[in-house]
Amino acid sequence: MMESGAHFCNSCGEQIGLDANGEVFVACHECYFPICKACFEYEINEGRKVCLRCATPYADRAKDNNDTKVYENQSTTAAQINVSQDVGLHARHVSTVSTVDSELNDESGNPIWKNRVESWKEKDKKKKKKKSAPKAENEAPIPPEQQMEEMQSSEAAAAEPLSMVIPISKTRLAPYRTVIIVRLIILGLFFHYRVTNPVDSAFGLWLTSIICEIWFAFSWVLDQFPKWSPVNREAFIDRLSLRYERPGEPSQLAAVDFFVSTVDPLKEPPLITANTVLSILAVDYPVDKVSCYVSDDGAAMLSFESLVETADFARKWVPFCKKFSIEPRAPEFYFSQKIDYLKDKVQPSFVKERRAMKREYEEFKVRVNALVAKAQKTPDEGWTMQDGTSWPGNNSRDHPGMIQVFLGHSGAHDIEGNELPRLVYVSREKRPGYQHHKKAGAENALVRVSAVLTNAPFILNLDCDHYVNNSKAVREAMCFLMDPVVGRDLCYVQFPQRFDGIDRSDRYANRNTVFFDVNMKGLDGIQGPMYVGTGCVFNRQALYGYSPPSMPKLPKSSSCCCCPSKKQTKDVSELYRDAKREELDAAIFNLREIDNYDEYERSMLISQMSFEKTFGLSTVFIESTLMENGGLPESADPSMLIKEAIHVISCGYEEKTAWGKEIGWIYGSVTEDILTGFKMQCRGWRSVYCMPLRPAFKGSAPINLSDRLHQVLRWALGSVEIFFSRHCPLWYGFAGGRLKWLQRLAYINTIVYPFTSLPLVAYCTLPAICLLTGKFIIPTLSNLASALFLGLFLSIIVTSVLELRWSGVTIEALWRNEQFWVIGGVSAHLFAVFQGFLKMLAGVDTNFTVTAKAADDTEFGDLYIIKWTTLLIPPTTLIIINMVGVVAGFSDALNGGYESWGPLFGKVFFAFWVIFHLYPFLKGLMGRQNRTPTIVILWSVLLASVFSLVWVKINPFISRPDSASISQTCISIDC
């Protein structure tokens, strides 16, 4: 066996490697079954503590790895390495072993090793006599040919793609596309009928309905066609490990910088932020490759103190998670799971350690909640730190930049002595008179700080209330970003947003299931999903405004249809940036060639390249932008990095630079996420949608009706701002021709959907007006018209059914999405349009209120709370007038006789369509136990009174004789 190549692991086919004493690693001292240290640790972590061959329990090696024995002669090792070189296996090890060949080829051999071999042979013979023949065959050594095949298969698996596109089945997609085309044809015939058959008796109502219906059809086209080619993707984490995590070698996985942003700790509870940070620190990824940056944009001492407590608790929590493979690794959500926590946990010590950890976490919560209670009332003199000095952030609008490194390479280790990921607190400088650009400005500050301190090639940003639910989520993203083929032109990997704390019925469509499971899958088949603000892993180079390495070929005509075609290879801005990058690269190279140069000469050379106009006045940061694979520049002075990091977060650093214009998070909209992703994809970058079986991240959704409407208002206002800006997808980014047309349609849909509120409000009012006036927007239907209406409704239903079939979304989720589209459209979207016009015409800017993240003690308690807001007025009005209209319609029918019931059906149908869609709003308006706010009752009574007066004026129960009969009566009277 020893001569047949047992130097290689029988599990993964890699070399066994050496232990801490420099001897060949041995797992089982009974049968000396060849297994490498990585596979051994994997078996231990999986709970299998017995040898794979002889079933002998492994020795306890978790605490003491020094008690290992060599099972192979060094000369044999050298011979096997030479054999492996001859056959072309593991050729990358040739240079590393060539320096020790003289020691390995010692002819005298090792007497200790010979004794161990003899003792092993004697034990092996005794075991063979005791065991039956079938078992002896199972214990036979693996032939060298078979072992070579296994090693070759392992190498082949490592060379395979790290991800795979799984197209939707043609049996599901072909009918879906066919129905879309059929529905488009029916729409054309329907509008031909509607336009050519006006209603003269209600011309104003008819014209209004035609305009609304045309807009709805246009919105449907914008929403439907980007879903033409949906795809699924699968990532192979095992192949990623085979390729970049070789046993006995340092991990080659790329480093990742995590960004967590928070503003107000009283609205975004520190305990939720702490859980997010803890889940990041415990992620399943090499600790030296992970850094967590927490941005406190409110400069609150409460956030800082809670982060201090979090760093201390992480020393206990992180090793516990990794030891027992805990999921999820946010303690609040792990301990609140209603599952059997003993499932798949076979370690005897697990129950004891879990109980102890739960007690530790409860004590941690008490300390954090005590800090929160203390922070409810700010002292008159401001907060004071432990050393007696005043807290620099007492004035949240006027304070210096602050950076504190808690954990990391030079920080505290965990309770087992292992290294922890780096944790950095950042609060950028703020001064009066400077524009800080809210969340986008905070994210850009984190980009610069992380580039100076760690400069990981990839960035993962999370909101403070989104924790890591899948510890392998980063590895899932790396399967795309580190793939040599897929990751070359990849700007980011977007994960879907999933939420906790939502009732089963999802009354207000907080989960956004249709958007994340339907629309985003469709975009993934074109140029990639949009950036949705959180749960996204970025390529840092894409954030710097660079174009992808392999530029897409430009079409012959890259201008719009109204302009003459011009042959272009690159737009001017891209050529300028690429040329500037080459110049700066040459300048830095020349600097490194100079033996004796001072900092002044260095800064002068770089300033000549004018890169300060793009990235700002920081030579360290500018050099870091050239390092595509990350890492700190060689010329960086570690003792000066913190000082440089303070400099790049100063309030005036971005003045007269390209930050927020061409690089980093883009300014100009409260929805900076859409704008940032749009700019990247206009440069030719692609994105990927990653949906692992276990959700990667989970967050807390604002389930309260008022908070939900304010959240939708913020999104809609951001879209309106983009519509009125120079970055509007209707006209921006045509020069390069790198944004695909279906992708452009999707971005156009994201900025014009708030304007649908205007025709939607009008269309929801029409049924009530028709019922009150006795008129209708549709003339008497012919057979052809009836067939068109029936075909239109059937096509809508079939499209939805086929969409549900390939996406996996439930019909309840689709219906909730449809309902809240109407609720949000007639309230939040309507206000967003008017606020957008005010900002454009009068310069009136609206302030964004952070939605509360905490709920009441009772389950879904926040769902029943009503907070008065003007957004509640339009939906309330629509519900009342449609209910009044239904009553008026039935009154007219009772008074008019049998003939009036036929026209009533169409009017009542549309009125009930409005009421059914607004039903969740009505239910939320009533609150728990029908406790409706007084102002809502007063508003409803006022509206009901107005419509009652109008109704009395109409006099529905009095017959209306026509003018002809009146004139005939007058003639017959002899005056």
Short mmCIF file of C-alpha atoms in Angstrom, two decimals, residues 379-804:
data_model
loop_
_atom_site.label_atom_id
_atom_site.label_comp_id
_atom_site.label_asym_id
_atom_site.label_seq_id
_atom_site.Cartn_x
_atom_site.Cartn_y
_atom_site.Cartn_z
CA PRO A 379 -28.01 65.43 28.73
CA ASP A 380 -27.96 69.19 28.31
CA GLU A 381 -24.18 69.22 28.12
CA GLY A 382 -24.15 66.33 25.65
CA TRP A 383 -22.76 62.83 25.96
CA THR A 384 -19.45 62.17 27.68
CA MET A 385 -17.13 59.23 27.03
CA GLN A 386 -15.55 57.09 29.74
CA ASP A 387 -12.34 59.08 29.75
CA GLY A 388 -14.29 62.24 30.56
CA THR A 389 -13.99 63.86 27.16
CA SER A 390 -17.02 65.04 25.23
CA TRP A 391 -18.42 62.77 22.53
CA PRO A 392 -17.37 64.25 19.16
CA GLY A 393 -20.75 63.53 17.58
CA ASN A 394 -22.94 65.42 20.05
CA ASN A 395 -23.97 67.65 17.15
CA SER A 396 -24.98 65.19 14.45
CA ARG A 397 -24.77 67.91 11.77
CA ASP A 398 -21.41 69.34 12.79
CA HIS A 399 -18.77 66.84 13.88
CA PRO A 400 -15.39 65.46 12.75
CA GLY A 401 -14.84 62.12 11.09
CA MET A 402 -14.49 59.14 13.44
CA ILE A 403 -12.98 55.69 12.85
CA GLN A 404 -12.50 52.90 15.37
CA VAL A 405 -11.13 49.42 14.60
CA PHE A 406 -12.46 46.86 17.08
CA LEU A 407 -11.44 43.44 15.81
CA GLY A 408 -9.16 42.09 13.12
CA HIS A 409 -5.52 41.25 12.63
CA SER A 410 -4.30 43.40 15.52
CA GLY A 411 -7.49 43.30 17.57
CA ALA A 412 -8.96 40.88 20.08
CA HIS A 413 -9.25 37.16 19.33
CA ASP A 414 -12.15 34.92 20.21
CA ILE A 415 -12.31 32.90 23.42
CA GLU A 416 -10.57 29.98 21.70
CA GLY A 417 -7.67 32.16 20.57
CA ASN A 418 -8.66 32.26 16.91
CA GLU A 419 -8.55 35.35 14.75
CA LEU A 420 -11.75 37.29 14.10
CA PRO A 421 -12.77 39.32 11.05
CA ARG A 422 -12.05 43.02 11.12
CA LEU A 423 -14.80 45.27 12.52
CA VAL A 424 -14.58 49.00 11.85
CA TYR A 425 -16.81 51.83 13.08
CA VAL A 426 -17.02 54.77 10.67
CA SER A 427 -18.78 58.11 11.02
CA ARG A 428 -17.94 60.57 8.25
CA GLU A 429 -17.33 64.22 8.91
CA LYS A 430 -20.29 66.59 8.62
CA ARG A 431 -20.20 70.37 8.57
CA PRO A 432 -22.85 73.02 7.86
CA GLY A 433 -22.92 74.21 4.27
CA TYR A 434 -21.87 70.88 2.75
CA GLN A 435 -24.19 68.53 0.86
CA HIS A 436 -23.93 65.05 2.38
CA HIS A 437 -26.24 63.11 0.00
CA LYS A 438 -27.76 60.90 2.71
CA LYS A 439 -27.25 57.14 2.28
CA ALA A 440 -25.44 57.39 -1.06
CA GLY A 441 -22.84 59.73 0.45
CA ALA A 442 -22.36 57.40 3.41
CA GLU A 443 -21.82 54.42 1.12
CA ASN A 444 -19.23 56.35 -0.91
CA ALA A 445 -17.41 57.24 2.28
CA LEU A 446 -17.26 53.54 3.15
CA VAL A 447 -15.88 52.77 -0.31
CA ARG A 448 -12.95 55.13 0.30
CA VAL A 449 -12.32 54.04 3.89
CA SER A 450 -12.32 50.36 2.98
CA ALA A 451 -10.02 51.03 0.00
CA VAL A 452 -7.48 52.64 2.30
CA LEU A 453 -7.66 50.08 5.13
CA THR A 454 -8.31 46.71 3.41
CA ASN A 455 -9.16 47.28 -0.29
CA ALA A 456 -11.02 44.02 -0.89
CA PRO A 457 -11.85 43.53 -4.57
CA PHE A 458 -15.52 42.89 -3.73
CA ILE A 459 -18.02 44.81 -1.60
CA LEU A 460 -21.23 43.48 -0.04
CA ASN A 461 -23.63 46.09 1.30
CA LEU A 462 -26.48 45.41 3.72
CA ASP A 463 -29.05 47.54 5.47
CA CYS A 464 -28.81 47.51 9.24
CA ASP A 465 -31.92 45.30 9.47
CA HIS A 466 -30.79 42.67 6.94
CA TYR A 467 -28.82 39.86 8.52
CA VAL A 468 -26.94 36.99 6.87
CA ASN A 469 -29.39 34.10 6.87
CA ASN A 470 -27.16 31.75 4.85
CA SER A 471 -23.56 31.59 6.07
CA LYS A 472 -22.42 30.38 2.63
CA ALA A 473 -24.00 33.32 0.78
CA VAL A 474 -20.63 34.92 0.07
CA ARG A 475 -19.38 31.70 -1.46
CA GLU A 476 -22.49 31.61 -3.65
CA ALA A 477 -21.61 35.08 -4.94
CA MET A 478 -17.96 34.16 -5.47
CA CYS A 479 -19.05 31.30 -7.75
CA PHE A 480 -20.06 34.03 -10.21
CA LEU A 481 -17.59 36.81 -9.47
CA MET A 482 -14.49 34.58 -9.38
CA ASP A 483 -15.46 32.53 -12.41
CA PRO A 484 -12.91 33.40 -15.14
CA VAL A 485 -15.64 33.48 -17.80
CA VAL A 486 -18.77 34.73 -16.05
CA GLY A 487 -17.09 37.13 -13.65
CA ARG A 488 -15.07 39.00 -16.25
CA ASP A 489 -17.82 41.51 -17.10
CA LEU A 490 -19.83 41.18 -13.89
CA CYS A 491 -20.45 44.36 -11.91
CA TYR A 492 -22.54 42.85 -9.10
CA VAL A 493 -24.43 39.79 -7.87
CA GLN A 494 -27.88 40.64 -6.53
CA PHE A 495 -29.68 38.44 -4.00
CA PRO A 496 -33.46 38.56 -3.50
CA GLN A 497 -34.82 40.25 -0.41
CA ARG A 498 -36.62 38.01 2.05
CA PHE A 499 -38.34 39.19 5.22
CA ASP A 500 -39.22 38.05 8.73
CA GLY A 501 -42.09 39.19 10.90
CA ILE A 502 -44.79 39.26 8.21
CA ASP A 503 -48.17 37.65 8.74
CA ARG A 504 -49.04 34.69 6.58
CA SER A 505 -51.57 36.56 4.45
CA ASP A 506 -49.04 39.35 3.72
CA ARG A 507 -51.82 41.93 3.68
CA TYR A 508 -49.75 44.77 2.23
CA ALA A 509 -47.50 42.72 -0.10
CA ASN A 510 -44.42 43.42 2.01
CA ARG A 511 -42.59 40.42 0.60
CA ASN A 512 -42.68 41.82 -2.96
CA THR A 513 -42.68 38.22 -4.17
CA VAL A 514 -43.79 39.03 -7.71
CA PHE A 515 -40.97 41.52 -8.21
CA PHE A 516 -38.21 39.33 -6.75
CA ASP A 517 -39.34 35.98 -8.17
CA VAL A 518 -40.77 37.06 -11.53
CA ASN A 519 -39.41 40.40 -12.74
CA MET A 520 -35.85 39.88 -11.52
CA LYS A 521 -35.64 36.40 -13.05
CA GLY A 522 -36.71 37.90 -16.35
CA LEU A 523 -34.03 40.59 -16.18
CA ASP A 524 -31.41 37.96 -15.37
CA GLY A 525 -31.96 36.53 -18.84
CA ILE A 526 -31.21 39.88 -20.53
CA GLN A 527 -28.40 41.94 -19.01
CA GLY A 528 -28.97 41.25 -15.36
CA PRO A 529 -31.21 42.31 -12.47
CA MET A 530 -31.41 45.80 -11.05
CA TYR A 531 -29.60 46.80 -7.90
CA VAL A 532 -32.20 46.98 -5.14
CA GLY A 533 -30.19 48.65 -2.39
CA THR A 534 -29.18 45.74 -0.16
CA GLY A 535 -27.96 42.15 -0.40
CA CYS A 536 -25.66 42.91 -3.32
CA VAL A 537 -22.00 41.96 -3.89
CA PHE A 538 -20.16 44.54 -6.02
CA ASN A 539 -17.04 44.42 -8.10
CA ARG A 540 -15.10 47.37 -6.71
CA GLN A 541 -13.70 48.23 -10.13
CA ALA A 542 -17.23 48.71 -11.47
CA LEU A 543 -17.96 51.19 -8.69
CA TYR A 544 -14.92 53.21 -9.75
CA GLY A 545 -16.54 53.99 -13.08
CA TYR A 546 -14.32 51.76 -15.21
CA SER A 547 -15.69 49.88 -18.19
CA PRO A 548 -15.70 46.05 -18.23
CA PRO A 549 -12.47 44.38 -19.44
CA SER A 550 -14.08 42.98 -22.57
CA MET A 551 -16.22 45.67 -24.13
CA PRO A 552 -19.28 44.51 -26.09
CA LYS A 553 -19.10 45.11 -29.81
CA LEU A 554 -20.98 48.24 -30.72
CA PRO A 555 -23.65 48.11 -33.41
CA LYS A 556 -23.11 49.85 -36.70
CA SER A 557 -25.64 52.48 -35.75
CA SER A 558 -25.33 53.48 -32.11
CA SER A 559 -27.40 56.63 -32.36
CA CYS A 560 -31.11 56.91 -31.84
CA CYS A 561 -33.49 56.49 -34.75
CA CYS A 562 -34.05 60.21 -35.13
CA CYS A 563 -30.35 60.94 -35.69
CA PRO A 564 -28.04 59.89 -38.53
CA SER A 565 -25.95 56.80 -37.83
CA LYS A 566 -22.34 57.27 -36.83
CA LYS A 567 -19.64 54.66 -36.40
CA GLN A 568 -18.35 54.81 -32.87
CA THR A 569 -16.04 52.49 -31.02
CA LYS A 570 -16.23 54.12 -27.59
CA ASP A 571 -17.97 57.17 -26.28
CA VAL A 572 -15.76 60.09 -25.34
CA SER A 573 -16.14 59.70 -21.59
CA GLU A 574 -15.13 56.03 -21.63
CA LEU A 575 -12.12 56.75 -23.84
CA TYR A 576 -11.05 59.51 -21.50
CA ARG A 577 -11.34 57.36 -18.38
CA ASP A 578 -9.52 54.41 -19.95
CA ALA A 579 -6.71 56.63 -21.20
CA LYS A 580 -6.40 58.30 -17.81
CA ARG A 581 -6.19 54.94 -16.12
CA GLU A 582 -3.35 53.84 -18.40
CA GLU A 583 -1.51 57.09 -17.70
CA LEU A 584 -1.86 56.69 -13.94
CA ASP A 585 -0.77 53.06 -14.12
CA ALA A 586 2.38 54.13 -15.96
CA ALA A 587 3.01 56.88 -13.41
CA ILE A 588 2.74 54.52 -10.45
CA PHE A 589 5.01 52.01 -12.21
CA ASN A 590 7.62 54.72 -12.70
CA LEU A 591 7.35 55.66 -9.05
CA ARG A 592 8.09 52.10 -7.99
CA GLU A 593 11.13 51.99 -10.24
CA ILE A 594 12.63 55.04 -8.53
CA ASP A 595 14.79 54.03 -5.59
CA ASN A 596 15.00 57.38 -3.88
CA TYR A 597 11.93 59.55 -4.06
CA ASP A 598 10.11 61.49 -1.42
CA GLU A 599 6.39 61.94 -0.87
CA TYR A 600 6.44 65.32 -2.59
CA GLU A 601 7.80 63.88 -5.85
CA ARG A 602 5.32 61.07 -5.62
CA SER A 603 2.35 63.41 -5.20
CA MET A 604 3.59 65.68 -7.97
CA LEU A 605 3.81 62.84 -10.47
CA ILE A 606 0.32 61.63 -9.67
CA SER A 607 -1.12 65.13 -9.74
CA GLN A 608 0.20 65.50 -13.26
CA MET A 609 -2.15 62.74 -14.30
CA SER A 610 -5.07 64.82 -12.99
CA PHE A 611 -6.60 61.85 -11.21
CA GLU A 612 -7.46 64.05 -8.25
CA LYS A 613 -10.26 65.48 -10.38
CA THR A 614 -11.84 62.06 -10.46
CA PHE A 615 -11.00 60.32 -7.17
CA GLY A 616 -9.98 63.19 -4.87
CA LEU A 617 -6.78 64.28 -3.18
CA SER A 618 -5.53 61.00 -1.73
CA THR A 619 -2.55 59.28 -3.31
CA VAL A 620 -3.12 56.13 -1.24
CA PHE A 621 -6.69 55.82 -2.45
CA ILE A 622 -5.76 56.57 -6.06
CA GLU A 623 -3.15 53.82 -6.03
CA SER A 624 -5.65 51.38 -4.55
CA THR A 625 -8.01 51.94 -7.50
CA LEU A 626 -5.40 50.42 -9.83
CA MET A 627 -5.21 47.15 -7.90
CA GLU A 628 -7.87 45.10 -9.67
CA ASN A 629 -7.32 42.10 -7.39
CA GLY A 630 -7.45 44.18 -4.23
CA GLY A 631 -4.90 44.49 -1.46
CA LEU A 632 -3.02 47.49 -0.17
CA PRO A 633 -0.36 49.21 -2.29
CA GLU A 634 3.24 48.34 -1.48
CA SER A 635 4.02 51.97 -0.84
CA ALA A 636 1.28 52.34 1.78
CA ASP A 637 2.56 53.12 5.28
CA PRO A 638 0.51 51.08 7.81
CA SER A 639 1.07 53.67 10.53
CA MET A 640 -0.52 56.37 8.37
CA LEU A 641 -3.54 54.44 7.10
CA ILE A 642 -5.96 55.61 9.81
CA LYS A 643 -4.93 59.21 9.22
CA GLU A 644 -5.48 58.74 5.49
CA ALA A 645 -8.85 57.08 6.15
CA ILE A 646 -9.92 60.09 8.22
CA HIS A 647 -8.90 62.31 5.33
CA VAL A 648 -11.00 60.49 2.71
CA ILE A 649 -14.19 60.83 4.80
CA SER A 650 -13.82 64.57 5.31
CA CYS A 651 -16.86 66.59 4.28
CA GLY A 652 -15.00 68.48 1.54
CA TYR A 653 -13.22 65.50 -0.02
CA GLU A 654 -15.79 65.02 -2.79
CA GLU A 655 -15.79 68.66 -3.86
CA LYS A 656 -14.96 69.04 -7.57
CA THR A 657 -14.56 65.28 -8.08
CA ALA A 658 -16.55 62.61 -9.93
CA TRP A 659 -17.94 61.04 -6.74
CA GLY A 660 -21.67 60.62 -7.07
CA LYS A 661 -21.55 61.64 -10.73
CA GLU A 662 -19.56 58.91 -12.47
CA ILE A 663 -18.09 56.79 -9.65
CA GLY A 664 -19.50 55.19 -6.51
CA TRP A 665 -23.15 55.44 -5.56
CA ILE A 666 -24.77 58.01 -7.85
CA TYR A 667 -26.41 61.13 -6.37
CA GLY A 668 -29.56 62.86 -7.54
CA SER A 669 -32.26 60.52 -6.25
CA VAL A 670 -33.39 59.02 -2.97
CA THR A 671 -33.41 55.68 -4.80
CA GLU A 672 -29.69 55.75 -5.45
CA ASP A 673 -29.70 51.99 -5.94
CA ILE A 674 -31.58 52.05 -9.26
CA LEU A 675 -29.45 54.92 -10.54
CA THR A 676 -26.17 53.24 -9.55
CA GLY A 677 -27.01 49.93 -11.23
CA PHE A 678 -28.32 51.73 -14.32
CA LYS A 679 -25.06 53.65 -14.78
CA MET A 680 -23.01 50.46 -14.51
CA GLN A 681 -25.06 48.58 -17.07
CA CYS A 682 -24.95 51.55 -19.44
CA ARG A 683 -21.15 51.08 -19.44
CA GLY A 684 -21.61 47.48 -20.60
CA TRP A 685 -21.42 45.63 -17.29
CA ARG A 686 -23.66 42.65 -16.60
CA SER A 687 -25.23 41.56 -13.34
CA VAL A 688 -26.39 38.19 -12.02
CA TYR A 689 -29.35 37.15 -9.89
CA CYS A 690 -28.45 34.54 -7.28
CA MET A 691 -31.25 32.65 -5.53
CA PRO A 692 -29.84 29.94 -3.23
CA LEU A 693 -32.24 27.39 -1.76
CA ARG A 694 -31.71 28.86 1.70
CA PRO A 695 -32.34 32.64 1.48
CA ALA A 696 -29.03 34.48 1.66
CA PHE A 697 -30.27 37.48 3.65
CA LYS A 698 -33.40 38.33 5.59
CA GLY A 699 -34.70 41.65 6.78
CA SER A 700 -37.46 43.32 8.74
CA ALA A 701 -40.27 44.76 6.65
CA PRO A 702 -42.41 47.75 7.72
CA ILE A 703 -45.69 45.84 7.97
CA ASN A 704 -47.67 48.79 9.31
CA LEU A 705 -49.96 50.33 6.68
CA SER A 706 -48.71 53.90 7.20
CA ASP A 707 -45.04 52.88 7.24
CA ARG A 708 -45.54 50.71 4.17
CA LEU A 709 -47.12 53.59 2.26
CA HIS A 710 -44.27 55.93 3.28
CA GLN A 711 -41.75 53.34 2.08
CA VAL A 712 -43.52 53.09 -1.28
CA LEU A 713 -43.68 56.89 -1.41
CA ARG A 714 -39.91 57.07 -1.02
CA TRP A 715 -39.32 54.58 -3.84
CA ALA A 716 -41.78 56.33 -6.15
CA LEU A 717 -40.34 59.77 -5.40
CA GLY A 718 -36.88 58.49 -6.29
CA SER A 719 -38.17 57.19 -9.61
CA VAL A 720 -39.78 60.57 -10.38
CA GLU A 721 -36.51 62.33 -9.56
CA ILE A 722 -34.65 60.08 -12.01
CA PHE A 723 -37.32 60.80 -14.65
CA PHE A 724 -36.64 64.54 -14.43
CA SER A 725 -32.85 64.14 -14.27
CA ARG A 726 -30.24 63.77 -16.99
CA HIS A 727 -30.00 60.05 -16.16
CA CYS A 728 -33.51 59.30 -17.41
CA PRO A 729 -33.42 55.99 -19.35
CA LEU A 730 -35.57 57.59 -22.05
CA TRP A 731 -32.57 59.53 -23.33
CA TYR A 732 -29.46 58.63 -21.31
CA GLY A 733 -26.84 56.10 -22.42
CA PHE A 734 -27.65 55.78 -26.12
CA ALA A 735 -24.18 56.83 -27.32
CA GLY A 736 -22.35 53.68 -26.29
CA GLY A 737 -25.12 51.30 -27.29
CA ARG A 738 -24.22 48.91 -24.45
CA LEU A 739 -27.62 48.78 -22.76
CA LYS A 740 -29.90 46.19 -24.33
CA TRP A 741 -33.31 47.36 -25.45
CA LEU A 742 -35.33 45.06 -23.20
CA GLN A 743 -33.12 46.14 -20.31
CA ARG A 744 -33.83 49.77 -21.18
CA LEU A 745 -37.57 49.03 -21.22
CA ALA A 746 -37.24 47.62 -17.69
CA TYR A 747 -35.45 50.75 -16.46
CA ILE A 748 -38.03 52.96 -18.19
CA ASN A 749 -40.72 51.03 -16.33
CA THR A 750 -38.97 51.73 -13.00
CA ILE A 751 -39.12 55.50 -13.54
CA VAL A 752 -42.55 55.94 -15.18
CA TYR A 753 -44.65 53.64 -13.00
CA PRO A 754 -45.50 56.42 -10.47
CA PHE A 755 -47.21 58.37 -13.27
CA THR A 756 -49.69 55.49 -13.61
CA SER A 757 -51.30 56.89 -10.46
CA LEU A 758 -52.97 59.70 -12.44
CA PRO A 759 -54.95 57.47 -14.84
CA LEU A 760 -55.47 54.94 -12.04
CA VAL A 761 -57.19 57.48 -9.78
CA ALA A 762 -59.32 58.65 -12.69
CA TYR A 763 -60.23 55.08 -13.65
CA CYS A 764 -61.16 54.18 -10.06
CA THR A 765 -63.44 57.25 -9.92
CA LEU A 766 -65.25 56.50 -13.19
CA PRO A 767 -67.46 53.63 -11.84
CA ALA A 768 -68.88 55.88 -9.10
CA ILE A 769 -69.53 58.73 -11.54
CA CYS A 770 -71.25 56.37 -13.96
CA LEU A 771 -73.46 54.98 -11.21
CA LEU A 772 -74.37 58.44 -9.92
CA THR A 773 -75.11 59.95 -13.35
CA GLY A 774 -76.66 56.92 -15.01
CA LYS A 775 -74.17 57.10 -17.90
CA PHE A 776 -71.57 54.55 -19.00
CA ILE A 777 -68.23 54.62 -20.84
CA ILE A 778 -69.04 51.67 -23.12
CA PRO A 779 -71.91 51.63 -25.67
CA THR A 780 -74.24 48.69 -26.14
CA LEU A 781 -72.04 45.68 -26.89
CA SER A 782 -72.26 43.80 -30.17
CA ASN A 783 -71.24 40.17 -30.62
CA LEU A 784 -67.78 41.20 -31.87
CA ALA A 785 -67.29 43.60 -28.97
CA SER A 786 -68.38 40.94 -26.48
CA ALA A 787 -65.86 38.49 -27.98
CA LEU A 788 -63.09 41.11 -27.72
CA PHE A 789 -63.87 41.82 -24.07
CA LEU A 790 -64.03 38.12 -23.28
CA GLY A 791 -60.76 37.46 -25.13
CA LEU A 792 -59.03 40.30 -23.28
CA PHE A 793 -60.06 39.00 -19.86
CA LEU A 794 -59.11 35.43 -20.76
CA SER A 795 -55.68 36.51 -22.03
CA ILE A 796 -55.06 38.39 -18.77
CA ILE A 797 -55.96 35.30 -16.75
CA VAL A 798 -53.93 32.87 -18.92
CA THR A 799 -50.88 35.16 -18.86
CA SER A 800 -51.00 35.23 -15.07
CA VAL A 801 -51.44 31.46 -14.82
CA LEU A 802 -48.50 30.73 -17.13
CA GLU A 803 -46.36 33.29 -15.29
CA LEU A 804 -47.14 31.56 -12.02
#
